[in-house]
PDB file of C-alpha atoms in Angstrom:
ATOM      1  CA  MET A   1     -26.472  14.203   9.006  1.00 77.00           C
ATOM      2  CA  SER A   2     -24.724  14.722  12.325  1.00 87.00           C
ATOM      3  CA  LEU A   3     -22.189  17.473  12.981  1.00 88.00           C
ATOM      4  CA  LYS A   4     -19.406  14.903  13.417  1.00 85.00           C
ATOM      5  CA  SER A   5     -20.234  13.351  10.054  1.00 86.00           C
ATOM      6  CA  MET A   6     -20.282  16.756   8.374  1.00 89.00           C
ATOM      7  CA  ILE A   7     -16.883  17.635   9.848  1.00 91.00           C
ATOM      8  CA  TRP A   8     -15.346  14.341   8.668  1.00 88.00           C
ATOM      9  CA  ASN A   9     -16.854  14.756   5.211  1.00 88.00           C
ATOM     10  CA  GLY A  10     -15.544  18.320   5.070  1.00 91.00           C
ATOM     11  CA  LEU A  11     -12.064  17.154   6.056  1.00 89.00           C
ATOM     12  CA  LEU A  12     -12.195  14.450   3.396  1.00 86.00           C
ATOM     13  CA  VAL A  13     -13.184  16.943   0.701  1.00 91.00           C
ATOM     14  CA  ALA A  14     -10.476  19.365   1.874  1.00 91.00           C
ATOM     15  CA  ALA A  15      -7.844  16.589   1.774  1.00 87.00           C
ATOM     16  CA  LEU A  16      -8.918  15.568  -1.724  1.00 87.00           C
ATOM     17  CA  CYS A  17      -8.793  19.166  -2.917  1.00 92.00           C
ATOM     18  CA  PHE A  18      -5.336  19.561  -1.409  1.00 91.00           C
ATOM     19  CA  ALA A  19      -4.170  16.358  -3.136  1.00 86.00           C
ATOM     20  CA  VAL A  20      -5.502  17.607  -6.489  1.00 90.00           C
ATOM     21  CA  PHE A  21      -3.747  20.939  -5.916  1.00 93.00           C
ATOM     22  CA  LEU A  22      -0.446  19.184  -5.167  1.00 90.00           C
ATOM     23  CA  LEU A  23      -0.768  17.003  -8.267  1.00 88.00           C
ATOM     24  CA  TYR A  24      -1.475  20.107 -10.327  1.00 90.00           C
ATOM     25  CA  ARG A  25       1.638  21.795  -8.932  1.00 92.00           C
ATOM     26  CA  ILE A  26       3.760  18.746  -9.739  1.00 90.00           C
ATOM     27  CA  PHE A  27       2.493  18.308 -13.284  1.00 88.00           C
ATOM     28  CA  GLU A  28       2.085  21.956 -14.328  1.00 89.00           C
ATOM     29  CA  GLN A  29       5.664  22.043 -15.615  1.00 91.00           C
ATOM     30  CA  TYR A  30       4.893  19.285 -18.150  1.00 91.00           C
ATOM     31  CA  SER A  31       2.607  19.338 -21.143  1.00 90.00           C
ATOM     32  CA  LEU A  32       0.242  16.468 -21.846  1.00 90.00           C
ATOM     33  CA  ASP A  33       2.298  15.642 -24.928  1.00 93.00           C
ATOM     34  CA  GLN A  34       5.461  15.302 -22.817  1.00 93.00           C
ATOM     35  CA  ILE A  35       3.714  12.958 -20.384  1.00 89.00           C
ATOM     36  CA  VAL A  36       2.262  10.827 -23.181  1.00 92.00           C
ATOM     37  CA  GLN A  37       5.646  10.717 -24.943  1.00 94.00           C
ATOM     38  CA  SER A  38       7.364   9.684 -21.718  1.00 92.00           C
ATOM     39  CA  VAL A  39       4.895   6.859 -21.078  1.00 90.00           C
ATOM     40  CA  ARG A  40       5.102   5.686 -24.693  1.00 92.00           C
ATOM     41  CA  SER A  41       8.901   5.561 -24.464  1.00 95.00           C
ATOM     42  CA  ILE A  42       8.628   2.706 -21.962  1.00 93.00           C
ATOM     43  CA  PRO A  43       8.910  -0.616 -23.821  1.00 95.00           C
ATOM     44  CA  LEU A  44       5.639  -2.572 -23.627  1.00 94.00           C
ATOM     45  CA  SER A  45       7.449  -5.625 -22.266  1.00 95.00           C
ATOM     46  CA  SER A  46       8.952  -3.565 -19.423  1.00 95.00           C
ATOM     47  CA  PHE A  47       5.596  -1.973 -18.671  1.00 93.00           C
ATOM     48  CA  CYS A  48       3.807  -5.353 -18.582  1.00 95.00           C
ATOM     49  CA  THR A  49       6.574  -6.884 -16.461  1.00 96.00           C
ATOM     50  CA  ALA A  50       6.273  -4.032 -13.973  1.00 95.00           C
ATOM     51  CA  LEU A  51       2.499  -4.536 -13.782  1.00 94.00           C
ATOM     52  CA  LEU A  52       2.981  -8.262 -13.267  1.00 96.00           C
ATOM     53  CA  PHE A  53       5.464  -7.759 -10.427  1.00 95.00           C
ATOM     54  CA  ALA A  54       3.251  -5.115  -8.789  1.00 92.00           C
ATOM     55  CA  ALA A  55       0.279  -7.489  -8.918  1.00 92.00           C
ATOM     56  CA  ALA A  56       2.401 -10.334  -7.510  1.00 93.00           C
ATOM     57  CA  SER A  57       3.580  -8.054  -4.708  1.00 89.00           C
ATOM     58  CA  TYR A  58       0.032  -7.124  -3.694  1.00 89.00           C
ATOM     59  CA  LEU A  59      -0.974 -10.794  -3.907  1.00 91.00           C
ATOM     60  CA  CYS A  60       1.829 -11.689  -1.470  1.00 88.00           C
ATOM     61  CA  LEU A  61       0.893  -8.849   0.857  1.00 86.00           C
ATOM     62  CA  GLY A  62      -2.727  -9.987   0.788  1.00 89.00           C
ATOM     63  CA  CYS A  63      -1.549 -13.468   1.729  1.00 92.00           C
ATOM     64  CA  PHE A  64       0.226 -11.977   4.757  1.00 92.00           C
ATOM     65  CA  ASP A  65      -3.127 -10.636   5.962  1.00 93.00           C
ATOM     66  CA  LEU A  66      -4.752 -14.001   5.218  1.00 95.00           C
ATOM     67  CA  LEU A  67      -2.102 -15.837   7.257  1.00 94.00           C
ATOM     68  CA  ALA A  68      -2.456 -13.329  10.091  1.00 95.00           C
ATOM     69  CA  ILE A  69      -6.222 -13.769  10.236  1.00 95.00           C
ATOM     70  CA  ARG A  70      -5.948 -17.549  10.074  1.00 95.00           C
ATOM     71  CA  SER A  71      -3.334 -17.506  12.857  1.00 94.00           C
ATOM     72  CA  LEU A  72      -5.935 -15.783  15.044  1.00 94.00           C
ATOM     73  CA  GLY A  73      -8.375 -18.608  14.357  1.00 94.00           C
ATOM     74  CA  LYS A  74     -10.701 -16.234  12.491  1.00 92.00           C
ATOM     75  CA  SER A  75     -12.201 -16.683   9.070  1.00 90.00           C
ATOM     76  CA  LEU A  76     -12.944 -14.051   6.444  1.00 93.00           C
ATOM     77  CA  PRO A  77     -13.387 -14.556   2.706  1.00 94.00           C
ATOM     78  CA  TYR A  78     -10.184 -13.919   0.768  1.00 93.00           C
ATOM     79  CA  PRO A  79     -11.731 -11.220  -1.489  1.00 94.00           C
ATOM     80  CA  LYS A  80     -12.509  -9.139   1.616  1.00 95.00           C
ATOM     81  CA  ILE A  81      -9.005  -9.676   2.991  1.00 95.00           C
ATOM     82  CA  ALA A  82      -7.457  -8.778  -0.371  1.00 93.00           C
ATOM     83  CA  LEU A  83      -9.564  -5.607  -0.580  1.00 94.00           C
ATOM     84  CA  ALA A  84      -8.591  -4.487   2.923  1.00 94.00           C
ATOM     85  CA  SER A  85      -4.941  -5.308   2.339  1.00 92.00           C
ATOM     86  CA  PHE A  86      -4.740  -3.615  -1.061  1.00 92.00           C
ATOM     87  CA  ILE A  87      -6.476  -0.414  -0.003  1.00 92.00           C
ATOM     88  CA  SER A  88      -4.704  -0.113   3.335  1.00 92.00           C
ATOM     89  CA  LEU A  89      -1.252  -0.711   1.872  1.00 89.00           C
ATOM     90  CA  SER A  90      -1.779   1.389  -1.254  1.00 88.00           C
ATOM     91  CA  LEU A  91      -3.024   4.382   0.671  1.00 88.00           C
ATOM     92  CA  GLY A  92      -0.813   3.813   3.703  1.00 86.00           C
ATOM     93  CA  HIS A  93       2.409   3.841   1.718  1.00 83.00           C
ATOM     94  CA  ASN A  94       1.365   6.887  -0.279  1.00 83.00           C
ATOM     95  CA  ILE A  95       0.260   8.843   2.774  1.00 82.00           C
ATOM     96  CA  GLY A  96       3.390   7.994   4.728  1.00 79.00           C
ATOM     97  CA  PHE A  97       3.946   6.431   8.138  1.00 79.00           C
ATOM     98  CA  ALA A  98       2.738   3.185   6.553  1.00 76.00           C
ATOM     99  CA  GLY A  99       2.590   1.227   9.789  1.00 73.00           C
ATOM    100  CA  LEU A 100       0.278   3.753  11.349  1.00 78.00           C
ATOM    101  CA  SER A 101      -1.777   4.897   8.381  1.00 83.00           C
ATOM    102  CA  SER A 102      -2.298   1.460   6.829  1.00 88.00           C
ATOM    103  CA  GLY A 103      -3.193   0.175  10.283  1.00 88.00           C
ATOM    104  CA  ALA A 104      -5.961   2.753  10.490  1.00 89.00           C
ATOM    105  CA  PHE A 105      -7.377   1.588   7.179  1.00 91.00           C
ATOM    106  CA  ARG A 106      -7.118  -2.036   8.235  1.00 92.00           C
ATOM    107  CA  TYR A 107      -8.925  -1.249  11.459  1.00 93.00           C
ATOM    108  CA  ARG A 108     -11.699   0.467   9.528  1.00 92.00           C
ATOM    109  CA  PHE A 109     -12.282  -2.612   7.374  1.00 94.00           C
ATOM    110  CA  TYR A 110     -11.672  -5.424   9.818  1.00 95.00           C
ATOM    111  CA  SER A 111     -13.642  -3.911  12.692  1.00 93.00           C
ATOM    112  CA  ARG A 112     -16.699  -3.686  10.436  1.00 94.00           C
ATOM    113  CA  TRP A 113     -16.249  -7.355   9.598  1.00 94.00           C
ATOM    114  CA  GLY A 114     -16.318  -8.446  13.221  1.00 93.00           C
ATOM    115  CA  LEU A 115     -12.693  -8.392  14.328  1.00 94.00           C
ATOM    116  CA  THR A 116     -11.733  -6.736  17.602  1.00 95.00           C
ATOM    117  CA  THR A 117      -9.185  -3.979  18.075  1.00 94.00           C
ATOM    118  CA  GLU A 118      -6.816  -6.563  19.563  1.00 95.00           C
ATOM    119  CA  ASP A 119      -7.252  -8.785  16.510  1.00 95.00           C
ATOM    120  CA  VAL A 120      -6.441  -5.915  14.155  1.00 94.00           C
ATOM    121  CA  ALA A 121      -3.368  -4.971  16.209  1.00 94.00           C
ATOM    122  CA  LYS A 122      -2.154  -8.568  15.973  1.00 95.00           C
ATOM    123  CA  ILE A 123      -2.750  -8.577  12.208  1.00 94.00           C
ATOM    124  CA  ILE A 124      -0.717  -5.376  11.823  1.00 92.00           C
ATOM    125  CA  LEU A 125       2.105  -6.777  13.955  1.00 93.00           C
ATOM    126  CA  PHE A 126       2.066 -10.121  12.116  1.00 94.00           C
ATOM    127  CA  CYS A 127       2.230  -8.392   8.722  1.00 90.00           C
ATOM    128  CA  GLY A 128       4.981  -6.016   9.836  1.00 88.00           C
ATOM    129  CA  VAL A 129       7.125  -8.811  11.232  1.00 92.00           C
ATOM    130  CA  THR A 130       6.516 -10.962   8.150  1.00 90.00           C
ATOM    131  CA  VAL A 131       7.571  -8.167   5.806  1.00 86.00           C
ATOM    132  CA  GLY A 132      10.612  -7.430   7.987  1.00 88.00           C
ATOM    133  CA  LEU A 133      11.688 -11.071   7.961  1.00 91.00           C
ATOM    134  CA  GLY A 134      11.188 -11.242   4.210  1.00 87.00           C
ATOM    135  CA  LEU A 135      13.296  -8.136   3.635  1.00 87.00           C
ATOM    136  CA  ARG A 136      15.990  -9.462   5.954  1.00 90.00           C
ATOM    137  CA  GLY A 137      16.007 -12.833   4.237  1.00 88.00           C
ATOM    138  CA  GLY A 138      16.036 -11.277   0.783  1.00 85.00           C
ATOM    139  CA  GLY A 139      18.873  -8.962   1.773  1.00 84.00           C
ATOM    140  CA  ALA A 140      20.886 -11.832   3.212  1.00 82.00           C
ATOM    141  CA  ALA A 141      20.298 -13.893   0.081  1.00 81.00           C
ATOM    142  CA  GLY A 142      21.373 -10.977  -2.074  1.00 78.00           C
ATOM    143  CA  GLU A 143      24.489 -10.484   0.006  1.00 78.00           C
ATOM    144  CA  GLY A 144      25.347 -14.155  -0.337  1.00 75.00           C
ATOM    145  CA  ILE A 145      24.933 -14.005  -4.094  1.00 75.00           C
ATOM    146  CA  ALA A 146      27.027 -10.859  -4.544  1.00 66.00           C
ATOM    147  CA  ARG A 147      30.574 -11.351  -5.755  1.00 59.00           C
ATOM    148  CA  PRO A 148      33.277 -10.708  -3.123  1.00 59.00           C
ATOM    149  CA  ARG A 149      34.713  -7.709  -4.990  1.00 62.00           C
ATOM    150  CA  ASP A 150      31.223  -6.120  -5.025  1.00 58.00           C
ATOM    151  CA  ARG A 151      30.910  -6.430  -1.266  1.00 57.00           C
ATOM    152  CA  GLY A 152      33.872  -4.183  -0.640  1.00 60.00           C
ATOM    153  CA  THR A 153      35.962  -6.831   1.110  1.00 57.00           C
ATOM    154  CA  THR A 154      39.646  -6.106   1.519  1.00 53.00           C
TER     155      THR A 154
END
């Protein structure tokens, strides 16, 4: 094992240990019974609906990556695209600086599957613009649906 590999592995282990420590600090104020009681207080229908919407959201985000790759004239199997999208977005949003951190994960996957750095940058830009347009459109639709008195008009 090379020195570079050992350093990266050490950093990974240190980051995981730090994450476990932070989780411990967050949850030490609660007992296991309190956590279980809190989860059980969520109605099953609400819990299942939340899971369904989360899955639908990741499906849509995976389709953004698929569209981006197809717009480049490249072809990858959808399961690979979905894996890269899910992992990069899940970790990227939890780490923070999602555009940068999820882009690093995407690069790691897509470069191993034969895409160039330029291709990955275009995929990241395509996905970012697509999400931005979707949020803008959804916000505009929501504003149009809102009742005038809710919009604060005078």
